[in-house]
Each structure stands twice: as structure tokens, then as C-alpha cells.
Amino acid sequence: MFRNSFESTWTRPLAELNTQVKCTVMFQSGHWSPFYKFLSFSLILLDSVRFGSAGTTSSFVRSEWPSVDIPLDNEAFAIPKGYNAPEQVHITQGDYDGKAVIVSWVTPAEPGTSEVFYATSENGYDHHAEGKVTNYTFYNYKSGYIHHCLIDGLEYDTKYNYKIGKDSSSREFWFHTPPKVDPGAAYTFGIIGDLGQTFNSLSTLEHYMQSGGQTVLFVGDLSYADRYEYDNGIRWDSWGRFIERNVAYQPWIWTVGNHEIEYKPVLGESAPFKPYLHRYATPYMASESSSPLWYAIRRASAHIIVLSSYSPFVKYTPQWLWLRSELHRVDREKTPWLIVLMHVPMYNSNGAHYMEGESMRAVFEKWFIKYKADLVFAGHVHAYERSHRVSNIRYNITNGERFPMRDESAPIYITVGDGGNQEGLASKFSYPQPDYSAFREASYGHSTLEIKNQTHAFYHWNRNDDGKKVLTDSVILFNQYWGSNMETHPRRRLKKHHLKAVHGLHSAM
Ligand SMILES: [Fe+2]
């Protein structure tokens, strides 16, 4: 019983944990009679039993902005002043461990310079790096000049100012490098997915910017420019200006989604990911990947693995071989937190995109269990959902073990595809709520993961509520590696009514 009570605190919603903390304080005060001590103890046990019950489907309904893109002449897409001024400025991590940054931007009229001037001091720029410029065409669209410049050899935990462009058209920004890769390093990540460029997207972005997040883990589907059949590049440009307010100052770690594929042979465009690959660089070679679409970084106390849902991943493919090697490189003594990003969720109880992640789950889930991943973030479904710790790795087609099971070695799966794009919300959840689903709600928002040290992190999902940020789903996480080293945990079978939920979904699709 004690063990169960302790286990439940590993992923316990904050409000429930507060109840236990209060009770614990009461015990220590010495003013309580044996009866009240017994009552309080019983409440703690009841609490842990309650945690093991079915999940929550939030019934919250909000009045939202319409799911249409912000007009191009809106100030959200303001073009910077000056001839050929750099625009769409964005940064991402440039190496494996956080001592390099890739600075990217677009000059609209001519190539100009690809140099970045940077310094730790406010008095002049004493360093510079030279980047490269590229451009592309897509049907009848011709892009501006896209610059990517790697600046490396940076100091950890240091603010850098940087300047790009020339003379009166130059622009200045800054970023803060992460702390040294260290098991005790505290760090806050934001998680955003399926953002697009509507007023709901703007609400998500502005709320995230108030959150204290230091780096965004972006789980795919960026601009939704592909929904514009003939002039989609214009919406790639507007999105670049839209997100600049944040991504020029802190790195976004990119994951590819289906809206980045842009396979349109009817327009003569049959090279997948063409605009995305030209515009958004990743440090894939630093993790010995052969593709910008899958790679890994280490940042502070986290090892982050980025996967591509839309590239081959079955056994012996390049992505499969790379992930097998990368998981061997994970050192939980240095980076206790193992986080995986992908676009298509493996556990999803929404009618939208139901079962689309099943093929990748069948291939990779066993590795997530073996290596005790902490969290798997995905997007794609335009709603929010958090799972319990579950796995379905025993199923082998013939043994009948077809139900996901509680598994304390498994990660928590979180879908944050609710950034606010023009396709709107996915509000058709399956009923009854499957046992693997802990909390779900069809609203726009973003998440934050506050890593406190090698053992604990606070996780929040923040709903956009008509102009306000509302903390809606909160969990305290206990690290999978450091926790599971204490003791192994028994698995528990989920209830069979999961199957009914699956049938309900099929009939609804
Ligand atoms: Fe998607």
C-alpha cells in the first residue's frame, strides 16, 4: 500500500499532491489526535486509489476566434523597415550540446550578406561568423534569399547579442545559451504544435511568451502554407515574420509534420519537404543523422530525440538504424530527462487521426520502454491529451494481449496539436474514455515542462481562454531513470472496456 501511494505521486496532478503535502505537514505538527491522523492517512490512500481510476474528459467550451488566417496586411506580419532588411529571423540549436546556434533569416530583394556579428558585451560586436544563402522556387512562387549561419564555440549560460543585415537596414537581437549539460541543470521547455497563423495561433504564441519557457519543442505543422494551392510561399513568409517575436530570441527545436511534406506533382513539385528544408535548418549531423528530419540534441539536463513521422522508420531504414544508435548514446547520468518528439501521436483517443501513429508505435514503443523515456510529445490532433504510463509491447498478433497496460517503465504520451491553426479544433473524442487516457480537452493552448533537477519536473498545459492563459492540466513528474533505479514496478492490466472505445471510434470515422 505504501508503495502504491508513493508511485502515484510520480505523475500526480498538482492539486492532489497539495492535499497530501498538507496532510504530511499536519502529521509533523504534533497537534493531531490519533483519530485525525488515521483520517488523514485514509484520505491519502483514497487519493492514490482515485488516481488509478479512469481519466478525465474536460467539458470546457470556449468562444474562440474563427479558424481563419490573419490577413496578410495585419501588423502581426509586419515587414521590417529598410531596404532588403532581414526578416523571418529564427534560431535553433546548432550542435549536440548547446554551445552553437544556427541563425536564419530572409532578405527579400537581394542576397546581401550572410554574416552574423555577435558579442557578450553591449559595447560593439567583437565576433562574427559567415553563413550561406539559398533560395528556391515552388510552382510560381520564388522565395527570398534564405540565410543560415552557424555560430559556435559559445559559452554556456551566457547572453549573446547579435546583429544581421547592413547599415540602416541591420537588425539586432539576443539569445541566452543553455547551462552546461549536467544532470542537475534546471531548464524550462515550451511545447507547441500545429501552430498556423490565426488569431488563435497568436494567442498561443503570446501566452507562451509569458510562460518563462527558454526553448520551444515544436512538434510539427508550422505555417499551414500548404493549404494555399498556388501562392503558398507567401504564407511561409508571413509565418516567419509572425513567429520572429519569439524564435529570434530563443531556439525552437523543429519536428516535421504532414503540412511540411508539400508533395504536389500536379504543380511540378514532387520533392517532399522542399520549402521546409530550405527554410528551417536542424543540427542533424551533430547527432550522426543522415537527414535533417530526424536528429537529437542535448540541452541542460535533457536529451531530446526528434523523429519524422513521414520518413521511413521500419526495421533497417536509415531512421530506424539512427534511433537505435542514438538511444545507445543516451547517458542518463549526464542527461536524466529523455524526451521524444514526433508529429503523429502513438496514443490518441480523438476521432481525428485515430490510429495513424500505430505503425510507428509498433516499431519504436519497445525502445521507449527499454530506455525508459520520460515523455513523448506529439501534435497532429488539434486538441490536448495526456496519457497515463502505458505500453502495448506484449501484443504479438496471436497471443491476445491486445490491450495497453499500465507500465511504470513507459513514458507519458502528450498530444499538443492545439496551437490554433486554420483547420480548427478536433472535438470528437471517443467514449468511454480509454483507460490509457488521463486527461483530454479540445481547446487551444501550449505546454511547459519545468525541469527542476535530475529527479523532478513540473509539467503544465495552459489553455488559451479568451485572452487569458489558464493553467488547466498540471502534473509533477518523477524522472524515469532515477526513479526506476530505486525499484522495479509491477505492470497492471487496463480494463477491457478499452476495446469498446476502439469500436466506437471505428464506427464514428
Ligand atoms: Fe498534422
Short mmCIF file of C-alpha atoms and ligand atoms in Angstrom, two decimals:
data_model
loop_
_atom_site.label_atom_id
_atom_site.label_comp_id
_atom_site.label_asym_id
_atom_site.label_seq_id
_atom_site.Cartn_x
_atom_site.Cartn_y
_atom_site.Cartn_z
CA MET A 1 0.00 0.00 0.00
CA PHE A 2 2.80 2.38 0.80
CA ARG A 3 4.42 1.54 -2.49
CA ASN A 4 1.25 2.30 -4.43
CA SER A 5 0.82 5.57 -2.64
CA PHE A 6 4.38 6.59 -3.46
CA GLU A 7 4.13 5.54 -7.10
CA SER A 8 1.07 7.62 -7.65
CA THR A 9 2.96 10.77 -6.73
CA TRP A 10 5.21 10.28 -9.73
CA THR A 11 2.59 11.64 -12.07
CA ARG A 12 0.12 13.10 -9.66
CA PRO A 13 -1.82 16.25 -10.60
CA LEU A 14 -0.56 19.17 -8.53
CA ALA A 15 -3.86 19.83 -6.79
CA GLU A 16 -3.94 16.28 -5.46
CA LEU A 17 -0.34 16.44 -4.38
CA ASN A 18 -1.03 19.61 -2.46
CA THR A 19 -3.63 17.68 -0.47
CA GLN A 20 -1.03 15.14 0.51
CA VAL A 21 1.54 17.79 1.34
CA LYS A 22 -0.92 19.46 3.72
CA CYS A 23 -1.64 16.15 5.43
CA THR A 24 2.04 15.44 5.79
CA VAL A 25 2.61 18.80 7.43
CA MET A 26 -0.21 18.06 9.87
CA PHE A 27 1.45 14.82 10.94
CA GLN A 28 4.64 16.63 11.67
CA SER A 29 2.99 19.37 13.72
CA GLY A 30 2.26 17.01 16.61
CA HIS A 31 -1.13 18.61 17.39
CA TRP A 32 -3.34 15.88 15.94
CA SER A 33 -5.20 13.17 17.79
CA PRO A 34 -4.78 9.53 16.69
CA PHE A 35 -8.28 9.69 15.13
CA TYR A 36 -7.39 12.61 12.86
CA LYS A 37 -4.09 11.02 11.99
CA PHE A 38 -5.99 7.90 10.92
CA LEU A 39 -8.48 10.01 8.94
CA SER A 40 -5.74 11.89 7.13
CA PHE A 41 -3.86 8.71 6.36
CA SER A 42 -7.03 7.20 4.92
CA LEU A 43 -7.51 10.24 2.70
CA ILE A 44 -4.02 9.80 1.29
CA LEU A 45 -4.73 6.18 0.43
CA LEU A 46 -8.09 7.07 -1.10
CA ASP A 47 -6.34 9.69 -3.14
CA SER A 48 -3.92 7.18 -4.58
CA VAL A 49 -6.77 4.79 -5.37
CA ARG A 50 -8.61 7.59 -7.13
CA PHE A 51 -5.58 8.29 -9.26
CA GLY A 52 -5.77 4.79 -10.64
CA SER A 53 -9.28 5.29 -11.98
CA ALA A 54 -10.38 6.39 -15.44
CA GLY A 55 -9.25 9.66 -16.97
CA THR A 56 -10.93 13.00 -17.35
CA THR A 57 -12.58 14.47 -20.40
CA SER A 58 -12.89 18.19 -19.87
CA SER A 59 -16.23 19.62 -20.92
CA PHE A 60 -14.87 23.15 -21.18
CA VAL A 61 -16.30 25.03 -24.15
CA ARG A 62 -14.84 28.35 -25.15
CA SER A 63 -15.83 31.12 -27.54
CA GLU A 64 -12.94 31.13 -29.92
CA TRP A 65 -11.72 33.31 -32.69
CA PRO A 66 -12.64 31.98 -36.11
CA SER A 67 -10.30 29.42 -37.60
CA VAL A 68 -9.12 31.63 -40.45
CA ASP A 69 -5.68 33.02 -41.10
CA ILE A 70 -4.86 36.57 -40.02
CA PRO A 71 -4.99 38.89 -43.05
CA LEU A 72 -1.61 39.46 -44.64
CA ASP A 73 -1.71 43.21 -44.04
CA ASN A 74 -2.14 42.74 -40.27
CA GLU A 75 0.62 44.08 -38.03
CA ALA A 76 1.23 40.52 -36.81
CA PHE A 77 3.09 40.05 -40.10
CA ALA A 78 4.77 43.46 -40.15
CA ILE A 79 7.68 43.75 -42.60
CA PRO A 80 10.73 45.40 -41.02
CA LYS A 81 11.67 48.84 -42.33
CA GLY A 82 14.66 49.44 -44.58
CA TYR A 83 15.80 48.23 -47.99
CA ASN A 84 16.39 44.48 -48.01
CA ALA A 85 16.09 44.36 -44.21
CA PRO A 86 16.47 40.85 -42.74
CA GLU A 87 13.12 39.33 -41.82
CA GLN A 88 11.80 36.00 -40.55
CA VAL A 89 14.72 35.75 -38.14
CA HIS A 90 14.85 32.46 -36.26
CA ILE A 91 17.36 30.46 -34.28
CA THR A 92 17.78 26.83 -33.35
CA GLN A 93 20.42 24.81 -31.54
CA GLY A 94 23.45 24.33 -33.78
CA ASP A 95 25.29 21.40 -32.21
CA TYR A 96 24.79 18.40 -29.95
CA ASP A 97 25.34 20.06 -26.56
CA GLY A 98 24.13 23.67 -26.81
CA LYS A 99 27.34 25.61 -27.48
CA ALA A 100 26.28 26.60 -31.01
CA VAL A 101 23.31 28.34 -32.59
CA ILE A 102 22.07 28.43 -36.19
CA VAL A 103 20.78 31.90 -37.06
CA SER A 104 18.47 32.01 -40.10
CA TRP A 105 16.72 34.87 -41.88
CA VAL A 106 15.42 36.03 -45.24
CA THR A 107 16.40 39.06 -47.28
CA PRO A 108 13.64 39.87 -49.75
CA ALA A 109 15.31 41.83 -52.57
CA GLU A 110 18.87 40.59 -52.96
CA PRO A 111 21.25 38.19 -51.21
CA GLY A 112 23.08 40.84 -49.20
CA THR A 113 25.39 39.49 -46.53
CA SER A 114 25.18 36.18 -44.66
CA GLU A 115 27.32 37.43 -41.78
CA VAL A 116 26.25 37.41 -38.15
CA PHE A 117 28.02 39.78 -35.74
CA TYR A 118 27.76 38.77 -32.10
CA ALA A 119 29.13 39.54 -28.66
CA THR A 120 28.52 39.07 -24.97
CA SER A 121 29.11 42.74 -24.34
CA GLU A 122 26.73 45.63 -25.06
CA ASN A 123 29.67 47.62 -26.45
CA GLY A 124 30.21 46.51 -30.00
CA TYR A 125 30.33 43.15 -31.74
CA ASP A 126 33.71 41.50 -31.41
CA HIS A 127 32.88 38.21 -33.13
CA HIS A 128 31.41 37.36 -36.49
CA ALA A 129 30.55 34.26 -38.48
CA GLU A 130 29.86 33.77 -42.17
CA GLY A 131 26.82 31.78 -43.27
CA LYS A 132 25.37 30.61 -46.57
CA VAL A 133 22.48 31.78 -48.68
CA THR A 134 19.98 29.75 -50.70
CA ASN A 135 16.60 30.18 -52.34
CA TYR A 136 14.02 28.04 -54.09
CA THR A 137 11.01 28.14 -56.37
CA PHE A 138 7.71 26.38 -55.74
CA TYR A 139 5.39 26.39 -58.75
CA ASN A 140 5.05 30.11 -59.50
CA TYR A 141 6.50 31.33 -56.19
CA LYS A 142 10.10 32.47 -55.88
CA SER A 143 11.47 32.72 -52.38
CA GLY A 144 13.59 35.48 -50.96
CA TYR A 145 17.22 34.84 -50.08
CA ILE A 146 17.36 32.43 -47.15
CA HIS A 147 20.43 32.70 -44.94
CA HIS A 148 21.71 30.14 -42.43
CA CYS A 149 24.72 30.96 -40.28
CA LEU A 150 26.24 28.70 -37.64
CA ILE A 151 27.87 30.43 -34.70
CA ASP A 152 29.73 28.03 -32.47
CA GLY A 153 32.22 27.88 -29.65
CA LEU A 154 29.82 29.80 -27.41
CA GLU A 155 29.98 29.89 -23.63
CA TYR A 156 27.28 28.13 -21.65
CA ASP A 157 24.66 30.07 -19.75
CA THR A 158 25.57 33.38 -21.36
CA LYS A 159 23.60 36.15 -23.04
CA TYR A 160 24.73 36.98 -26.58
CA ASN A 161 23.66 39.96 -28.64
CA TYR A 162 23.70 39.54 -32.39
CA LYS A 163 23.28 41.70 -35.47
CA ILE A 164 22.40 40.81 -39.05
CA GLY A 165 21.98 42.92 -42.20
CA LYS A 166 23.75 46.05 -43.33
CA ASP A 167 23.84 49.69 -42.33
CA SER A 168 20.48 51.27 -41.64
CA SER A 169 18.66 48.02 -42.51
CA SER A 170 20.52 45.97 -39.93
CA ARG A 171 18.63 44.41 -37.05
CA GLU A 172 19.69 43.34 -33.57
CA PHE A 173 18.50 40.53 -31.31
CA TRP A 174 19.81 38.42 -28.45
CA PHE A 175 19.68 34.89 -27.05
CA HIS A 176 20.78 33.09 -23.93
CA THR A 177 22.79 29.89 -24.21
CA PRO A 178 21.70 26.95 -22.04
CA PRO A 179 23.56 25.80 -18.94
CA LYS A 180 26.24 23.16 -19.41
CA VAL A 181 24.94 19.65 -19.98
CA ASP A 182 24.60 18.50 -16.41
CA PRO A 183 22.24 16.14 -14.57
CA GLY A 184 21.18 18.79 -12.09
CA ALA A 185 20.61 21.61 -14.56
CA ALA A 186 17.19 23.25 -14.25
CA TYR A 187 15.60 24.28 -17.53
CA THR A 188 12.14 25.16 -18.88
CA PHE A 189 10.89 23.99 -22.25
CA GLY A 190 7.74 25.09 -24.01
CA ILE A 191 5.86 22.68 -26.22
CA ILE A 192 3.84 23.99 -29.17
CA GLY A 193 2.32 22.14 -32.10
CA ASP A 194 0.26 22.75 -35.23
CA LEU A 195 0.54 26.50 -34.79
CA GLY A 196 -0.51 28.07 -38.08
CA GLN A 197 -1.22 31.80 -38.29
CA THR A 198 -4.71 32.60 -36.99
CA PHE A 199 -5.66 34.83 -34.06
CA ASN A 200 -5.80 31.64 -32.00
CA SER A 201 -2.19 30.99 -33.06
CA LEU A 202 -1.27 34.49 -31.93
CA SER A 203 -2.97 33.88 -28.59
CA THR A 204 -0.97 30.67 -28.10
CA LEU A 205 2.28 32.37 -29.01
CA GLU A 206 1.72 35.36 -26.76
CA HIS A 207 0.72 33.15 -23.83
CA TYR A 208 3.81 31.03 -24.33
CA MET A 209 5.96 34.16 -24.27
CA GLN A 210 4.63 34.89 -20.76
CA SER A 211 5.44 31.41 -19.52
CA GLY A 212 9.16 31.71 -18.83
CA GLY A 213 9.97 29.00 -21.37
CA GLN A 214 13.58 29.04 -22.55
CA THR A 215 13.34 26.81 -25.64
CA VAL A 216 10.39 25.60 -27.69
CA LEU A 217 10.00 21.96 -28.61
CA PHE A 218 7.90 22.31 -31.75
CA VAL A 219 6.05 19.13 -32.68
CA GLY A 220 5.31 19.78 -36.35
CA ASP A 221 2.90 21.52 -38.72
CA LEU A 222 4.34 25.01 -38.83
CA SER A 223 2.74 27.53 -41.17
CA TYR A 224 -0.08 25.63 -42.90
CA ALA A 225 1.07 27.45 -46.04
CA ASP A 226 0.41 24.25 -47.99
CA ARG A 227 -3.32 24.95 -47.74
CA TYR A 228 -2.79 27.74 -50.25
CA GLU A 229 -2.56 25.94 -53.52
CA TYR A 230 -0.76 28.45 -55.73
CA ASP A 231 0.92 31.13 -53.61
CA ASN A 232 1.85 29.11 -50.57
CA GLY A 233 5.29 30.69 -50.25
CA ILE A 234 3.70 33.97 -49.25
CA ARG A 235 2.23 32.26 -46.20
CA TRP A 236 5.58 30.70 -45.36
CA ASP A 237 6.97 34.25 -45.35
CA SER A 238 4.17 35.66 -43.22
CA TRP A 239 4.58 32.81 -40.71
CA GLY A 240 8.29 33.50 -40.48
CA ARG A 241 7.55 37.12 -39.57
CA PHE A 242 4.78 36.00 -37.19
CA ILE A 243 6.96 33.76 -35.01
CA GLU A 244 10.03 36.01 -35.12
CA ARG A 245 8.87 37.78 -31.95
CA ASN A 246 9.92 34.68 -30.02
CA VAL A 247 12.12 32.48 -32.20
CA ALA A 248 14.65 35.26 -32.90
CA TYR A 249 15.40 35.23 -29.15
CA GLN A 250 15.22 31.57 -28.19
CA PRO A 251 15.69 28.35 -30.15
CA TRP A 252 12.82 26.32 -31.47
CA ILE A 253 13.61 22.66 -31.94
CA TRP A 254 11.91 21.61 -35.15
CA THR A 255 9.92 18.45 -35.82
CA VAL A 256 8.40 17.87 -39.24
CA GLY A 257 4.64 17.42 -39.75
CA ASN A 258 2.40 16.47 -42.65
CA HIS A 259 1.86 20.12 -43.63
CA GLU A 260 5.57 20.33 -44.39
CA ILE A 261 5.51 17.49 -46.95
CA GLU A 262 4.08 19.59 -49.81
CA TYR A 263 4.18 16.78 -52.35
CA LYS A 264 2.35 18.35 -55.29
CA PRO A 265 3.34 16.65 -58.54
CA VAL A 266 0.37 18.22 -60.29
CA LEU A 267 2.18 21.54 -59.85
CA GLY A 268 5.50 20.03 -60.84
CA GLU A 269 6.61 19.90 -57.19
CA SER A 270 7.39 16.32 -56.25
CA ALA A 271 10.35 16.80 -53.87
CA PRO A 272 8.88 16.32 -50.36
CA PHE A 273 9.58 18.95 -47.69
CA LYS A 274 11.09 21.41 -50.19
CA PRO A 275 10.09 24.76 -48.60
CA TYR A 276 10.61 23.43 -45.05
CA LEU A 277 14.09 22.09 -45.74
CA HIS A 278 15.18 25.35 -47.36
CA ARG A 279 13.86 27.48 -44.53
CA TYR A 280 14.35 25.56 -41.27
CA ALA A 281 17.78 24.15 -40.52
CA THR A 282 18.50 21.49 -37.90
CA PRO A 283 21.82 20.29 -36.40
CA TYR A 284 21.30 16.74 -37.62
CA MET A 285 24.91 15.95 -38.47
CA ALA A 286 25.97 16.64 -34.88
CA SER A 287 24.00 13.55 -33.84
CA GLU A 288 25.29 11.49 -36.78
CA SER A 289 21.93 11.54 -38.53
CA SER A 290 21.80 11.39 -42.30
CA SER A 291 18.69 13.59 -42.56
CA PRO A 292 17.57 16.98 -41.21
CA LEU A 293 14.20 15.34 -40.48
CA TRP A 294 15.43 13.20 -37.56
CA TYR A 295 18.16 14.09 -35.10
CA ALA A 296 18.93 14.62 -31.43
CA ILE A 297 20.28 17.31 -29.15
CA ARG A 298 21.28 17.57 -25.54
CA ARG A 299 20.27 20.70 -23.71
CA ALA A 300 20.83 21.30 -19.97
CA SER A 301 19.64 18.06 -18.32
CA ALA A 302 17.58 16.79 -21.27
CA HIS A 303 18.33 14.50 -24.18
CA ILE A 304 15.83 15.31 -26.91
CA ILE A 305 15.19 12.94 -29.79
CA VAL A 306 13.33 14.25 -32.83
CA LEU A 307 11.65 11.73 -35.14
CA SER A 308 9.97 12.10 -38.51
CA SER A 309 6.52 10.53 -38.77
CA TYR A 310 6.70 10.96 -42.55
CA SER A 311 10.01 9.30 -43.32
CA PRO A 312 10.65 5.55 -43.46
CA PHE A 313 11.10 4.12 -39.96
CA VAL A 314 10.62 0.37 -40.21
CA LYS A 315 13.45 -2.01 -39.38
CA TYR A 316 16.73 -1.34 -41.23
CA THR A 317 15.68 2.04 -42.63
CA PRO A 318 18.07 4.96 -42.01
CA GLN A 319 15.81 6.45 -39.33
CA TRP A 320 15.47 3.11 -37.52
CA LEU A 321 19.24 2.49 -37.62
CA TRP A 322 19.94 6.01 -36.42
CA LEU A 323 17.50 5.83 -33.50
CA ARG A 324 18.94 2.52 -32.38
CA SER A 325 22.40 4.11 -32.27
CA GLU A 326 21.22 7.34 -30.68
CA LEU A 327 19.47 5.53 -27.84
CA HIS A 328 22.78 3.81 -27.07
CA ARG A 329 24.38 7.25 -26.81
CA VAL A 330 21.87 8.49 -24.24
CA ASP A 331 23.64 8.86 -20.90
CA ARG A 332 21.11 9.37 -18.14
CA GLU A 333 23.92 10.12 -15.71
CA LYS A 334 24.50 13.31 -17.73
CA THR A 335 21.03 13.97 -19.16
CA PRO A 336 18.47 12.37 -16.83
CA TRP A 337 15.48 13.52 -18.90
CA LEU A 338 14.82 11.60 -22.12
CA ILE A 339 12.23 13.35 -24.29
CA VAL A 340 10.99 12.23 -27.71
CA LEU A 341 9.28 14.48 -30.26
CA MET A 342 7.21 13.32 -33.20
CA HIS A 343 4.24 14.64 -35.10
CA VAL A 344 1.74 11.78 -35.08
CA PRO A 345 0.73 10.63 -31.57
CA MET A 346 1.06 6.96 -30.66
CA TYR A 347 -1.72 7.13 -28.08
CA ASN A 348 -4.69 9.22 -29.17
CA SER A 349 -8.36 8.83 -28.28
CA ASN A 350 -9.62 11.52 -30.62
CA GLY A 351 -11.55 10.60 -33.77
CA ALA A 352 -9.15 12.86 -35.68
CA HIS A 353 -6.13 10.90 -36.94
CA TYR A 354 -7.09 7.89 -34.87
CA MET A 355 -4.58 5.01 -35.23
CA GLU A 356 -2.29 6.99 -37.55
CA GLY A 357 0.55 6.59 -35.06
CA GLU A 358 0.07 2.85 -34.73
CA SER A 359 2.69 1.86 -37.28
CA MET A 360 5.43 3.85 -35.54
CA ARG A 361 4.22 2.60 -32.15
CA ALA A 362 4.63 -0.97 -33.34
CA VAL A 363 8.23 -0.27 -34.31
CA PHE A 364 9.55 2.10 -31.63
CA GLU A 365 7.45 1.70 -28.49
CA LYS A 366 9.52 -1.17 -27.11
CA TRP A 367 12.61 1.01 -27.26
CA PHE A 368 10.88 3.79 -25.36
CA ILE A 369 10.14 1.25 -22.62
CA LYS A 370 13.60 -0.30 -22.68
CA TYR A 371 15.33 3.08 -22.44
CA LYS A 372 12.73 4.49 -20.02
CA ALA A 373 11.84 7.61 -21.96
CA ASP A 374 10.17 10.18 -19.75
CA LEU A 375 7.90 11.94 -22.20
CA VAL A 376 6.78 11.59 -25.81
CA PHE A 377 5.32 14.79 -27.23
CA ALA A 378 3.30 14.85 -30.45
CA GLY A 379 0.95 17.16 -32.32
CA HIS A 380 -1.23 16.49 -35.38
CA VAL A 381 -4.51 16.13 -33.46
CA HIS A 382 -5.92 19.59 -32.81
CA ALA A 383 -6.71 19.02 -29.17
CA TYR A 384 -4.89 18.30 -25.93
CA GLU A 385 -4.44 14.86 -24.40
CA ARG A 386 -2.17 13.34 -21.74
CA SER A 387 -1.85 9.59 -21.21
CA HIS A 388 -1.08 7.52 -18.17
CA ARG A 389 2.13 5.49 -18.24
CA VAL A 390 1.05 2.66 -20.54
CA SER A 391 2.56 0.24 -23.01
CA ASN A 392 1.29 -2.25 -25.55
CA ILE A 393 4.51 -4.05 -26.29
CA ARG A 394 3.41 -7.55 -25.34
CA TYR A 395 0.99 -7.83 -28.26
CA ASN A 396 2.31 -10.12 -31.00
CA ILE A 397 -0.84 -10.64 -33.13
CA THR A 398 -1.52 -14.18 -31.87
CA ASN A 399 -1.22 -14.00 -28.08
CA GLY A 400 -4.37 -11.99 -27.42
CA GLU A 401 -2.50 -9.39 -25.34
CA ARG A 402 -4.11 -6.62 -27.28
CA PHE A 403 -4.76 -4.08 -24.54
CA PRO A 404 -2.43 -1.30 -23.46
CA MET A 405 -1.31 -1.92 -19.88
CA ARG A 406 -0.22 0.30 -17.06
CA ASP A 407 3.55 0.22 -17.22
CA GLU A 408 5.68 2.33 -14.92
CA SER A 409 8.62 1.90 -17.31
CA ALA A 410 6.65 3.61 -20.06
CA PRO A 411 6.72 7.29 -20.97
CA ILE A 412 3.77 9.64 -20.70
CA TYR A 413 2.38 10.48 -24.14
CA ILE A 414 1.20 14.05 -24.60
CA THR A 415 -0.56 15.48 -27.64
CA VAL A 416 -0.24 19.24 -28.01
CA GLY A 417 -1.60 19.76 -31.51
CA ASP A 418 -3.71 22.65 -30.26
CA GLY A 419 -1.61 25.62 -31.37
CA GLY A 420 -4.53 27.23 -33.20
CA ASN A 421 -4.26 26.72 -36.95
CA GLN A 422 -6.93 27.38 -39.58
CA GLU A 423 -8.26 23.80 -39.56
CA GLY A 424 -9.91 24.33 -36.16
CA LEU A 425 -10.27 22.05 -33.15
CA ALA A 426 -10.70 18.27 -33.13
CA SER A 427 -13.53 17.91 -30.64
CA LYS A 428 -14.77 14.36 -31.33
CA PHE A 429 -13.23 12.22 -28.60
CA SER A 430 -14.10 8.54 -28.29
CA TYR A 431 -16.38 7.38 -25.45
CA PRO A 432 -15.93 5.87 -23.00
CA GLN A 433 -12.54 7.46 -22.49
CA PRO A 434 -9.94 4.70 -22.98
CA ASP A 435 -8.02 3.71 -19.87
CA TYR A 436 -4.75 4.92 -21.33
CA SER A 437 -6.08 8.49 -21.48
CA ALA A 438 -5.60 10.56 -18.32
CA PHE A 439 -6.85 13.98 -19.41
CA ARG A 440 -8.14 15.44 -22.65
CA GLU A 441 -9.71 18.67 -23.80
CA ALA A 442 -10.40 20.24 -27.19
CA SER A 443 -9.09 23.77 -26.64
CA TYR A 444 -6.17 25.79 -27.92
CA GLY A 445 -3.05 26.16 -25.83
CA HIS A 446 0.56 25.18 -25.18
CA SER A 447 2.54 23.22 -22.59
CA THR A 448 5.53 23.96 -20.41
CA LEU A 449 7.95 21.48 -18.89
CA GLU A 450 9.90 22.89 -15.96
CA ILE A 451 12.79 20.57 -15.20
CA LYS A 452 13.84 21.29 -11.62
CA ASN A 453 16.66 18.78 -11.17
CA GLN A 454 17.55 15.21 -12.06
CA THR A 455 14.55 13.74 -10.27
CA HIS A 456 11.65 16.18 -10.56
CA ALA A 457 9.88 18.28 -13.18
CA PHE A 458 6.65 20.27 -13.24
CA TYR A 459 4.52 19.89 -16.32
CA HIS A 460 1.61 22.20 -17.24
CA TRP A 461 -0.84 22.53 -20.09
CA ASN A 462 -2.09 26.09 -20.47
CA ARG A 463 -5.36 26.72 -22.22
CA ASN A 464 -6.00 29.90 -24.24
CA ASP A 465 -9.14 31.21 -22.63
CA ASP A 466 -10.39 34.27 -24.50
CA GLY A 467 -7.27 36.31 -23.99
CA LYS A 468 -6.12 34.68 -20.76
CA LYS A 469 -3.68 31.87 -20.08
CA VAL A 470 -5.36 29.30 -17.82
CA LEU A 471 -3.35 26.56 -16.21
CA THR A 472 -5.52 23.51 -16.81
CA ASP A 473 -3.58 20.24 -16.56
CA SER A 474 -0.66 20.06 -14.13
CA VAL A 475 1.48 17.13 -13.15
CA ILE A 476 4.59 16.54 -11.08
CA LEU A 477 6.91 14.16 -12.91
CA PHE A 478 9.44 11.90 -11.27
CA ASN A 479 12.33 11.02 -13.56
CA GLN A 480 12.02 7.56 -15.10
CA TYR A 481 15.69 6.64 -14.88
CA TRP A 482 16.46 7.91 -11.41
CA GLY A 483 13.13 6.72 -10.09
CA SER A 484 13.22 3.27 -11.60
CA ASN A 485 16.70 2.68 -10.26
CA MET A 486 15.13 2.56 -6.81
CA GLU A 487 12.86 -0.38 -7.50
CA THR A 488 11.09 -2.12 -10.35
CA HIS A 489 7.37 -1.76 -10.74
CA PRO A 490 4.65 -4.30 -11.43
CA ARG A 491 2.52 -3.84 -14.51
CA ARG A 492 -1.19 -3.64 -14.23
CA ARG A 493 -3.70 -4.63 -16.87
CA LEU A 494 -6.11 -1.96 -18.09
CA LYS A 495 -9.82 -2.55 -18.04
CA LYS A 496 -11.33 -4.33 -21.00
CA HIS A 497 -13.76 -1.56 -21.89
CA HIS A 498 -10.86 -0.05 -23.84
CA LEU A 499 -11.97 -2.34 -26.67
CA LYS A 500 -15.42 -0.76 -26.73
CA ALA A 501 -13.82 2.63 -27.11
CA VAL A 502 -11.88 1.39 -30.11
CA HIS A 503 -15.02 0.05 -31.75
CA GLY A 504 -16.81 3.32 -31.05
CA LEU A 505 -14.10 5.21 -32.87
CA HIS A 506 -14.19 2.99 -35.91
CA SER A 507 -17.90 3.47 -36.27
CA ALA A 508 -17.56 7.22 -35.92
CA MET A 509 -14.93 7.56 -38.65
FE FE B 1 -0.56 17.27 -38.76
#
